[in-house]
Short mmCIF file of C-alpha atoms in Angstrom, two decimals:
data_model
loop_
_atom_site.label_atom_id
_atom_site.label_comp_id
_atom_site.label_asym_id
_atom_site.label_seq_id
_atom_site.Cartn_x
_atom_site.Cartn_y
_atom_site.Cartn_z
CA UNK A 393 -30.05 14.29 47.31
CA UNK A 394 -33.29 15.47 49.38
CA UNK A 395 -33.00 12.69 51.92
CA UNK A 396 -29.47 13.80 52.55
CA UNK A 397 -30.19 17.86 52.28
CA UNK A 398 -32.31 17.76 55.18
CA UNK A 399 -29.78 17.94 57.37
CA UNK A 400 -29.46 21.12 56.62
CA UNK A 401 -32.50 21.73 58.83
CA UNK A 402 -30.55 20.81 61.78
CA UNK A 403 -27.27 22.79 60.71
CA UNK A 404 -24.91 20.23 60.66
CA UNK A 405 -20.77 20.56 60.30
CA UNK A 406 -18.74 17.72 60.15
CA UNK A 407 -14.71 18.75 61.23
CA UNK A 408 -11.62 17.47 59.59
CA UNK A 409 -7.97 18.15 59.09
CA UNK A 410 -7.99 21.01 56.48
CA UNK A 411 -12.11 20.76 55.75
CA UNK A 412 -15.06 22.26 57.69
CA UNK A 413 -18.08 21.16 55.50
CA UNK A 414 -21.14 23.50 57.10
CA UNK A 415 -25.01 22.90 55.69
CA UNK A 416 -27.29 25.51 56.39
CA UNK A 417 -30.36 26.61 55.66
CA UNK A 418 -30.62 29.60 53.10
CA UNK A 419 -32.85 31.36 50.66
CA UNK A 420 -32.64 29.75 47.00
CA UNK A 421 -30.47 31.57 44.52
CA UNK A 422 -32.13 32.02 40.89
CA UNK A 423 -29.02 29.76 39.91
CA UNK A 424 -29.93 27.43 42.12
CA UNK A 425 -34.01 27.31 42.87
CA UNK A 426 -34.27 24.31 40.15
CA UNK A 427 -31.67 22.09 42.25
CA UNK A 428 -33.49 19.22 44.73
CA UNK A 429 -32.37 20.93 48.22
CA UNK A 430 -31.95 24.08 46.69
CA UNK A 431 -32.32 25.62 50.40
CA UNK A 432 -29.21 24.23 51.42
CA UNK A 433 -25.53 25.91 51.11
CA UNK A 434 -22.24 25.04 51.83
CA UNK A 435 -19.46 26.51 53.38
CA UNK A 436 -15.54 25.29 53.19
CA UNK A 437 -12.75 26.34 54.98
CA UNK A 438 -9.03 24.72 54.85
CA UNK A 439 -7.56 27.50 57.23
CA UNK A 440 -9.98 26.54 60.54
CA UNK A 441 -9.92 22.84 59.72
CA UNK A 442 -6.19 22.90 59.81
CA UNK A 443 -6.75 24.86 62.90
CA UNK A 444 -8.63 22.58 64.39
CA UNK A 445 -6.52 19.38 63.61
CA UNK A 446 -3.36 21.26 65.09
CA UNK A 447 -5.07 21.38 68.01
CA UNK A 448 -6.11 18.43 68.44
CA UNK A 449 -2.51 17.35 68.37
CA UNK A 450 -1.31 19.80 70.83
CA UNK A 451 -4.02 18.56 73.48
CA UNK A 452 -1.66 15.67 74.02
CA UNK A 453 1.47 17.27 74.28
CA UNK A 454 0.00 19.59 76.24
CA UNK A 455 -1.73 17.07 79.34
CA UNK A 456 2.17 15.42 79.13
CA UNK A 457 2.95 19.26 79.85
CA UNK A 458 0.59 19.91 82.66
CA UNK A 459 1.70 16.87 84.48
CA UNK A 460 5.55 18.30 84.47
CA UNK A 461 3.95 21.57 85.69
CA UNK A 462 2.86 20.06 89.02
CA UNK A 463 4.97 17.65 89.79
CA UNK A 464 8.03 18.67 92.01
CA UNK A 465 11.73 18.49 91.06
CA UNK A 466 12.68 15.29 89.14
CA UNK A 467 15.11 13.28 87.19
CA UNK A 468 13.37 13.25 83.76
CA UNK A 469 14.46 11.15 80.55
CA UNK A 470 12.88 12.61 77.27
CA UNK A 471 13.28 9.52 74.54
CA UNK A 472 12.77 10.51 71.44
CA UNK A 473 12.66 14.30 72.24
CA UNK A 474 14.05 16.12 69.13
CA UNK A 475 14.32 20.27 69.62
CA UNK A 476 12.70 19.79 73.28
CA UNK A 477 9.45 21.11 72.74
CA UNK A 478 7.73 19.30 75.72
CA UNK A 479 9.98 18.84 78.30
CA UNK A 480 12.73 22.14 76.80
CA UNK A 481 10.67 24.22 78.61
CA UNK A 482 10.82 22.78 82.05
CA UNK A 483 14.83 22.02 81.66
CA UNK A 484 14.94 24.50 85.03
CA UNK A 485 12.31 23.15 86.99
CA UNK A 486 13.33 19.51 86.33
CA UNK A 487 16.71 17.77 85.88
CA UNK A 488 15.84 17.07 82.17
CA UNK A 489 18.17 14.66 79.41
CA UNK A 490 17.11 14.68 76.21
CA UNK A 491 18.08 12.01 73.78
CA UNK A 492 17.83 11.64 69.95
CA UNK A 493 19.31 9.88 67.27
CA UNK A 494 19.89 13.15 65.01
CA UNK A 495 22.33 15.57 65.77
CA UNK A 496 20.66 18.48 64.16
CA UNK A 497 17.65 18.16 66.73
CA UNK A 498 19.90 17.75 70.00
CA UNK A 499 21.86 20.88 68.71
CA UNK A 500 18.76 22.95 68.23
CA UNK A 501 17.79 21.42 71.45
CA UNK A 502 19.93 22.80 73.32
CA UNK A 503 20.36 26.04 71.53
CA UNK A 504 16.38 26.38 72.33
CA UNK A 505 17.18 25.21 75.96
CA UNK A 506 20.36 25.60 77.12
CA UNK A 507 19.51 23.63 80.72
CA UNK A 508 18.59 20.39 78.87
CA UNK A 509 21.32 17.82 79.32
CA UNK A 510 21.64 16.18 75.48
CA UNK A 511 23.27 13.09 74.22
CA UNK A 512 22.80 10.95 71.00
CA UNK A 513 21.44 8.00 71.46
CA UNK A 514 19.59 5.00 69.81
CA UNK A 515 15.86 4.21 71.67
CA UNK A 516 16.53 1.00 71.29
CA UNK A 517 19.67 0.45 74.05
CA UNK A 518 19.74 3.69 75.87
CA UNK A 519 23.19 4.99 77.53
CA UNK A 520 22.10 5.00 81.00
CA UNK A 521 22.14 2.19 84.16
CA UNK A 522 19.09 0.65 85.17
CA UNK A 523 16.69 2.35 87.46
CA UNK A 524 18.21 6.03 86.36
CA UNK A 525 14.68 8.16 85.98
CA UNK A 526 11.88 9.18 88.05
CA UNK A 527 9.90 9.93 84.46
CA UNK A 528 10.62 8.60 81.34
CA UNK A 529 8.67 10.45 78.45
CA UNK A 530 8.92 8.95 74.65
CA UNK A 531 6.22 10.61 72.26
CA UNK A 532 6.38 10.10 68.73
CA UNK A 533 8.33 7.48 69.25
CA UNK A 534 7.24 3.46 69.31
CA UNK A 535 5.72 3.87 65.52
CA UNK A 536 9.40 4.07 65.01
CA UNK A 537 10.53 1.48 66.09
CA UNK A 538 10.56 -2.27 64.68
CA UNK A 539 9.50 -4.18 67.57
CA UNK A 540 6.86 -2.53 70.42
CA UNK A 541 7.55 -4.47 73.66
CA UNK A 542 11.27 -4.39 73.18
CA UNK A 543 10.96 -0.77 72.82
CA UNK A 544 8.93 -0.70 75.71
CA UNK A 545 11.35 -3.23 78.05
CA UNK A 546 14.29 -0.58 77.35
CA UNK A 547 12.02 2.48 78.39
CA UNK A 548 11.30 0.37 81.72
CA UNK A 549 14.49 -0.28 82.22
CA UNK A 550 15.97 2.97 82.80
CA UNK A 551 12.87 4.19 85.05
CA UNK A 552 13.27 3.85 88.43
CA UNK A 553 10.99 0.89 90.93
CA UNK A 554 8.15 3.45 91.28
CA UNK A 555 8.73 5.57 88.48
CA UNK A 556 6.58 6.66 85.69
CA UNK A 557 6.43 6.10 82.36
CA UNK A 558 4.33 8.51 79.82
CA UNK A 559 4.14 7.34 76.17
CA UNK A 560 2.02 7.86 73.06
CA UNK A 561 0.66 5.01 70.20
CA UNK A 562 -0.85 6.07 66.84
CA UNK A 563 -4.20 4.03 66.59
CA UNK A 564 -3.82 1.15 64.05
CA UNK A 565 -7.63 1.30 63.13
CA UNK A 566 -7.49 3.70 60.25
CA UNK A 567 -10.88 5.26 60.25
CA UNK A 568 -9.30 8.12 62.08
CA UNK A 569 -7.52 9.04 58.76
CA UNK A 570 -10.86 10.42 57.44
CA UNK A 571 -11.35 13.37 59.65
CA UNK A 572 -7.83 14.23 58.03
CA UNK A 573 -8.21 15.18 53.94
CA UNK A 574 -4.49 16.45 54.81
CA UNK A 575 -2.58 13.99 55.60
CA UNK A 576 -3.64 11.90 52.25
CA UNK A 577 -3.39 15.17 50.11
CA UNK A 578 -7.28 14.78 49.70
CA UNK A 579 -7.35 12.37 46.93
CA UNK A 580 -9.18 8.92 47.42
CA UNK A 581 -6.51 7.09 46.05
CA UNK A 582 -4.15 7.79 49.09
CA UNK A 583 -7.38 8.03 51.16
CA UNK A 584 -7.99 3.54 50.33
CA UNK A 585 -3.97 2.98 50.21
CA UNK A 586 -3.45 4.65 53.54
CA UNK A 587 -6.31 2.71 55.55
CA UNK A 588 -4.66 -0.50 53.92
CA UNK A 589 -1.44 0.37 55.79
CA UNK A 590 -3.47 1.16 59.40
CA UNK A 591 -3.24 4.43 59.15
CA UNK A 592 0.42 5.04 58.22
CA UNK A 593 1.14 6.79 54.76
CA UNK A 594 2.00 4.11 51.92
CA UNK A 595 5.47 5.83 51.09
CA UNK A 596 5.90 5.65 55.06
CA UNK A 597 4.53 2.08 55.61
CA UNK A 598 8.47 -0.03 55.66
CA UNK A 599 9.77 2.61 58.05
CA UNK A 600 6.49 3.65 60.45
CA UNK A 601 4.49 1.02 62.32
CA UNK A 602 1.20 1.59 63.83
CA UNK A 603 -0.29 0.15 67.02
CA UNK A 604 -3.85 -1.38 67.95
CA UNK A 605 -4.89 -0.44 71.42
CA UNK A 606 -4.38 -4.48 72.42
CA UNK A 607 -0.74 -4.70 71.25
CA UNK A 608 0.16 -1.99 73.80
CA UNK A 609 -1.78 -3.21 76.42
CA UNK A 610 0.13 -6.66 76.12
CA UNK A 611 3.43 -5.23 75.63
CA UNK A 612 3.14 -3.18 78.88
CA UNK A 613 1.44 -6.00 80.78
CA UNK A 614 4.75 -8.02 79.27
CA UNK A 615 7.30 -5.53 80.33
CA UNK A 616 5.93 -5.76 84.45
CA UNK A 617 4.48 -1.74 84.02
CA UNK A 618 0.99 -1.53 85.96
CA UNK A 619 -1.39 1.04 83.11
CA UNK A 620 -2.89 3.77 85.46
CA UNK A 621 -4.64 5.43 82.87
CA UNK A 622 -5.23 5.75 78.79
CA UNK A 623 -6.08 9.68 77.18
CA UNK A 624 -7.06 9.33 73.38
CA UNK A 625 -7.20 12.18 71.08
CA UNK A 626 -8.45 12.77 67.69
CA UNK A 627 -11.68 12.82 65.95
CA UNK A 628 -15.05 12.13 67.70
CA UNK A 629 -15.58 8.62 67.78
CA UNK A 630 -12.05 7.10 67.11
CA UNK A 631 -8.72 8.42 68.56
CA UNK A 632 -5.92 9.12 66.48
CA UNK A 633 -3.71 8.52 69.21
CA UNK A 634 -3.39 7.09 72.86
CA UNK A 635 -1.40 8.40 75.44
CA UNK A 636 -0.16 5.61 78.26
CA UNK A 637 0.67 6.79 81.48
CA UNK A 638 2.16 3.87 83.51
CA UNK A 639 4.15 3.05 86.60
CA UNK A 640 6.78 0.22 87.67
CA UNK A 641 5.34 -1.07 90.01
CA UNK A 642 2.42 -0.24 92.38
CA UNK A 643 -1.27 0.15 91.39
CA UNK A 644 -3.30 1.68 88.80
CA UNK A 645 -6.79 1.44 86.94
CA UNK A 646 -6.36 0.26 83.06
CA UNK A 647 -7.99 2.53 80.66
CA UNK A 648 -9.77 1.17 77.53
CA UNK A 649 -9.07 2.08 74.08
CA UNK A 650 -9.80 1.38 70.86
#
């Protein structure tokens, strides 16, 4: 449409998981000097989009990573951690134990780190005394499980008075999923189904849970954890996820999500 081509004056690209969609403004083709908006053309490309999403995934792992890189020596729990690829690499810095429920990731754990202490365990009522950690990580982990603030009680049970707590939600309010054609296999279908379910995949939806920004602020407010601060990552406009850094005790500044 005209109204909608004129963008094109303005060279606009709109980003997405597997999709950069790119208007610009170009000399008309003899194919194409009959269309409305002729002037415009359009250029796709799976390979940066899918670039792009990657990274925007990494960016969280990656702040979780900085913080390890600064802090000094500490007792670190990694819940939920399967091969170790945030806190593997700091297994010598830090005193680092790992847990998972699958055997295959705590042996390729500790093949890929050989310093990380490993043991199987289930998230949900975790091996260890009270007041064990100075820093308990869990990413990729509450969607799994069936109830949020017990998952959360059990992380702040093992962390020491003082501690810190770093964990990661996957934004209930779906319109995230559009920036990713990907993940629903870029057919509408899955595209409707999968903003029905909040985000998480239809054949995923009895198994993967997740969160509104409220819900996690309640169940850490419930569990006695003070919220210093909330990162979000994803598309412009709506994160994807949110990344919860809190302490047991003491004082922070609550972040707003959405």
């Amino acid at each position: 449409r005209p109204d909608f081509l004129r963008v094109a004056a303005a060279r606009r690209r709109w980003v997405g998981d597997g999709l950069i969609l790119q208007a610009d403004r170009r000399p008309a083709t003899d194919e194409t000097a009959a269309l409305p908006g002729a002037r415009v053309g359009f250029t796709v490309s799976r390979k940066v989009g899918n670039a792009v999403a990657r990274n925007r995934a990494r960016r969280r792992l990656r702040a979780v990573a900085a913080e390890l890189e600064k802090l000094p020596r500490m007792r670190i729990l990694d819940v939920g951690g399967g091969y170790g690829r945030i806190t593997g690499p700091f297994a010598g810095r830090h005193d680092v134990t790992l847990v998972d429920i699958s055997h295959e990731m705590l042996a390729e754990a500790k093949e890929r780190f050989p310093a990380l202490t490993v043991q199987q365990a289930d998230a949900r009522k975790l091996p260890f005394d009270d007041d064990s950690f100075d820093i308990v990580i869990a990413m990729d982990l509450l969607c799994h499980l069936p109830d949020l603030e017990a998952g959360v009680r059990e992380l702040q049970r093992v962390v020491k008075p003082g501690g810190r707590i770093v964990c990661d939600t996957t934004n209930a309010n779906p319109l995230w999923v559009i920036a990713y054609p990907r993940y629903y296999r870029w057919r509408p279908d899955r595209l409707l189904a999968t903003m029905r379910c909040h985000g998480v995949l239809p054949e995923w939806k009895a198994l993967v849970r997740h969160h509104w920004a409220p819900e996690m602020r309640k169940a850490i407010a419930a569990t006695g954890l003070t919220l210093q601060k909330t990162d979000h990552f994803g598309p412009p406009g709506v994160a994807k996820w949110h990344l919860w850094w809190c302490r047991r005790g003491g004082k922070g500044t609550e972040g707003h999500a959405s």
